[in-house]
CSV table of C-alpha atoms in Angstrom, one decimal:
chain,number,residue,atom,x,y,z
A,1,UNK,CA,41.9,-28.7,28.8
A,2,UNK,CA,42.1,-25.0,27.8
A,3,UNK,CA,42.1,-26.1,24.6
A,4,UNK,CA,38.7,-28.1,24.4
A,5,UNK,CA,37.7,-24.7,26.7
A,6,UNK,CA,38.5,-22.0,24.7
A,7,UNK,CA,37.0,-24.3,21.6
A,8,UNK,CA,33.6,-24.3,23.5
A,9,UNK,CA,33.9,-20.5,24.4
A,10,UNK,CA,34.1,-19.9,20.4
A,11,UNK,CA,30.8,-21.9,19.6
A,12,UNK,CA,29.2,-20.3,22.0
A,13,UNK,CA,29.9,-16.6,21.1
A,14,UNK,CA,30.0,-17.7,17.1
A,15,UNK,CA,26.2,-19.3,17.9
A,16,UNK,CA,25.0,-16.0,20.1
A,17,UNK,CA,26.3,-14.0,17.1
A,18,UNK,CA,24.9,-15.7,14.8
A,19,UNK,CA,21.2,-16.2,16.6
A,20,UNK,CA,21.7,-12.2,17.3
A,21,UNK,CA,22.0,-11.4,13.1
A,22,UNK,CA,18.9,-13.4,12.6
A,23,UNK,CA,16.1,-11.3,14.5
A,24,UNK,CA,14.8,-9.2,11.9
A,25,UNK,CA,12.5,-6.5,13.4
A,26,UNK,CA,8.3,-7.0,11.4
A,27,UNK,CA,7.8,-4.1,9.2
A,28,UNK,CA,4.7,-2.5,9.9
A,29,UNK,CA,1.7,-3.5,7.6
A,30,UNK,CA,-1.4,-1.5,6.3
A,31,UNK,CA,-4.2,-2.2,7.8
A,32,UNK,CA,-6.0,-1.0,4.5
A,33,UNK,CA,-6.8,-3.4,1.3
A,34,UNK,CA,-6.3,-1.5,-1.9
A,35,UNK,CA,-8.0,-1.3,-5.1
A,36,UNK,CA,-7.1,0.5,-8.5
A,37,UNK,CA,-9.5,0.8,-11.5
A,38,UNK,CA,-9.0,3.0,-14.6
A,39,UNK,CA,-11.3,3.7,-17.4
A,40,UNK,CA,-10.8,5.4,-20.9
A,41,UNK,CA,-13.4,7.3,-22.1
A,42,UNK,CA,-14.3,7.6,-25.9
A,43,UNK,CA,-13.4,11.4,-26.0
A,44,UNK,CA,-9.9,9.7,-24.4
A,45,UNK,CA,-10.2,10.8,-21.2
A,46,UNK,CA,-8.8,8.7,-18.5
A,47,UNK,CA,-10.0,8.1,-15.3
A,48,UNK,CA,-9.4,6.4,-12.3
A,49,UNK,CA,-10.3,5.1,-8.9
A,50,UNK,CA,-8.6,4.3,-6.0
A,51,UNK,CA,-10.0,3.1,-2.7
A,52,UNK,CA,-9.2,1.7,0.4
A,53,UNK,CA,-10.8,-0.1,3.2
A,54,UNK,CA,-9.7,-1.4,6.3
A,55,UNK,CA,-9.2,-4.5,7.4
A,56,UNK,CA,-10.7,-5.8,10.4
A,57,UNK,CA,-8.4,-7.6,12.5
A,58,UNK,CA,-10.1,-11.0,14.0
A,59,UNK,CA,-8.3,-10.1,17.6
A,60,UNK,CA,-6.6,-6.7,18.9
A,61,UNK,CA,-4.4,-7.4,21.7
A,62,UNK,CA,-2.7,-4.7,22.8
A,63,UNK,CA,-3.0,-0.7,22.9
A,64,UNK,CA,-0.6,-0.3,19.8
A,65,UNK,CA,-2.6,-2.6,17.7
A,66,UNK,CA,-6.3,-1.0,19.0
A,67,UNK,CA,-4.6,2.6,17.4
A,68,UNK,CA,-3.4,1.0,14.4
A,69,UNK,CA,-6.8,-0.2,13.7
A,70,UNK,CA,-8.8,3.1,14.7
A,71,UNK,CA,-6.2,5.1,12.5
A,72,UNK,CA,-7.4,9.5,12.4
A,73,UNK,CA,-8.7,10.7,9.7
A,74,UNK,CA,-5.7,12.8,9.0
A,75,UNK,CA,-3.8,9.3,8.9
A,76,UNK,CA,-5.8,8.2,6.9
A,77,UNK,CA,-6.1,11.0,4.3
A,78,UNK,CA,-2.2,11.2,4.2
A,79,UNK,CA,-2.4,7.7,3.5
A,80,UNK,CA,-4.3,7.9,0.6
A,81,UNK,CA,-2.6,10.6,-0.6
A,82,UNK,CA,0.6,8.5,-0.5
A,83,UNK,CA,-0.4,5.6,-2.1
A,84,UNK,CA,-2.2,7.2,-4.8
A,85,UNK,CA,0.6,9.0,-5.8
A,86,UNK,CA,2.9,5.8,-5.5
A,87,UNK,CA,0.4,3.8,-7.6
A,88,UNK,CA,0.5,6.3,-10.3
A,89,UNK,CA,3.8,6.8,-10.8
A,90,UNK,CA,4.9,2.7,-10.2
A,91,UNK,CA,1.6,1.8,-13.2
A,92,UNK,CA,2.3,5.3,-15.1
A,93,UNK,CA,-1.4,5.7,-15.6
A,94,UNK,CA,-1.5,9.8,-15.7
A,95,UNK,CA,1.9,10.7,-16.7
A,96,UNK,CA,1.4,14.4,-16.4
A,97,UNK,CA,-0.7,14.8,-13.0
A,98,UNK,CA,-4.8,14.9,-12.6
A,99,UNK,CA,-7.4,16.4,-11.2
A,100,UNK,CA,-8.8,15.3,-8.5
A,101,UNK,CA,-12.7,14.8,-9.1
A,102,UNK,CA,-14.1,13.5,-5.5
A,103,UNK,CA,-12.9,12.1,-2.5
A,104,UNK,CA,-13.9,10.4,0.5
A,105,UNK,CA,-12.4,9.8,3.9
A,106,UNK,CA,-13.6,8.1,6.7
A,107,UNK,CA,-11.9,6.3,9.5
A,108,UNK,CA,-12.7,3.0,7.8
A,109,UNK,CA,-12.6,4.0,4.0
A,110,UNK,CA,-10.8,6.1,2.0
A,111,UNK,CA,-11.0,6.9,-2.2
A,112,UNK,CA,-10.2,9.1,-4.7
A,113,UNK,CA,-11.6,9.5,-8.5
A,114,UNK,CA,-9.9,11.3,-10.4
A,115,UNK,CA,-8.9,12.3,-14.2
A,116,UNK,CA,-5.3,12.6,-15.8
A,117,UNK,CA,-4.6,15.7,-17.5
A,118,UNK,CA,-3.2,14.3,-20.7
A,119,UNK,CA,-5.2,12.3,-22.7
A,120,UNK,CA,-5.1,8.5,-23.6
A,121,UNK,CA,-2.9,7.1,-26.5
A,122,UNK,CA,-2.9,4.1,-27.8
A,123,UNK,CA,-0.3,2.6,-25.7
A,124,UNK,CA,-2.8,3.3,-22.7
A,125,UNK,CA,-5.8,1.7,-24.7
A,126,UNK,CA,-3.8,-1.7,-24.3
A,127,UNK,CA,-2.6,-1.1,-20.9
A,128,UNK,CA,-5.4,-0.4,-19.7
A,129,UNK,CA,-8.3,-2.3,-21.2
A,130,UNK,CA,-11.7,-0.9,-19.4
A,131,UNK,CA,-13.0,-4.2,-18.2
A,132,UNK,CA,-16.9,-4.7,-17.5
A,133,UNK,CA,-17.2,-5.7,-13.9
A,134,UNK,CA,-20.4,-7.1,-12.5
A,135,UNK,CA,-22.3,-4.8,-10.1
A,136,UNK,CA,-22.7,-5.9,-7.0
C-alpha cells in the first residue's frame, strides 16, 4: 500500500513539475507595422525610408493594453530610433552611418528618410534594386 502511494505521490509532483516548466510568459509585441524602402540615386546616393504605423487593436480590454496602444511620443520616437538602427545594421544598407533628412513623429505614426554617407557600389545596386511601386 505505501508502495502504490508513494508511486502516486511521484506522478503527481513529476506532472506539477512538468505543467510548471511549460508556462512560458507572452513577450510583448509592437503595436507598430513596419516598412523599409531604399532607393539609389544615379549620382549613387542611397536613400531610405522607414515608417511605422500603429496598429489598431479590434478590442482593448484592460488599462495596460489602452497604454500600449496610446504609446507617448517619446515612446514612440525612441522606438523608431531603435528599429531603424536595428534594420540597418541586420540589412547593412548604410554601412558607414547617414544623415538623417526628415522625420516625423506622431502618436500613431512614426518615419525617418534618410541618406547613407558612403555611396552605393555595385554590390548594393543588386541588393537593393529600386523597385517602381504604384502610387496610391
Amino acid at each position: 500500500m505505501n508502495l502504490k502511494f508513494l508511486s502516486m505521490l511521484v506522478v503527481a509532483t513529476a506532472l506539477i513539475h512538468l505543467s510548471g516548466c511549460r508556462v512560458v510568459p507572452k513577450q510583448k509585441e509592437s503595436p507598430f507595422e513596419s516598412s523599409f524602402s531604399t532607393k539609389i540615386l544615379s549620382n549613387d546616393a542611397k536613400l531610405f525610408t522607414y515608417s511605422m504605423s500603429l496598429m489598431k487593436p479590434k478590442k482593448i480590454v484592460s488599462r495596460t493594453d489602452y497604454f500600449l496602444y496610446h504609446p507617448s511620443l517619446e515612446s514612440v520616437e525612441e522606438l523608431l530610433d531603435t528599429k531603424v538602427e536595428r534594420m540597418l545594421r541586420f540589412n547593412r544598407y548604410c554601412r558607414s552611418g547617414f544623415v538623417e533628412n526628415d522625420r516625423v513623429v506622431l502618436s500613431d505614426y512614426a518615419s525617418i528618410k534618410g541618406e547613407c554617407n558612403e555611396a552605393a557600389n555595385e554590390e548594393d545596386r543588386k541588393r537593393f534594386p529600386n523597385i517602381n511601386k504604384p502610387r496610391r
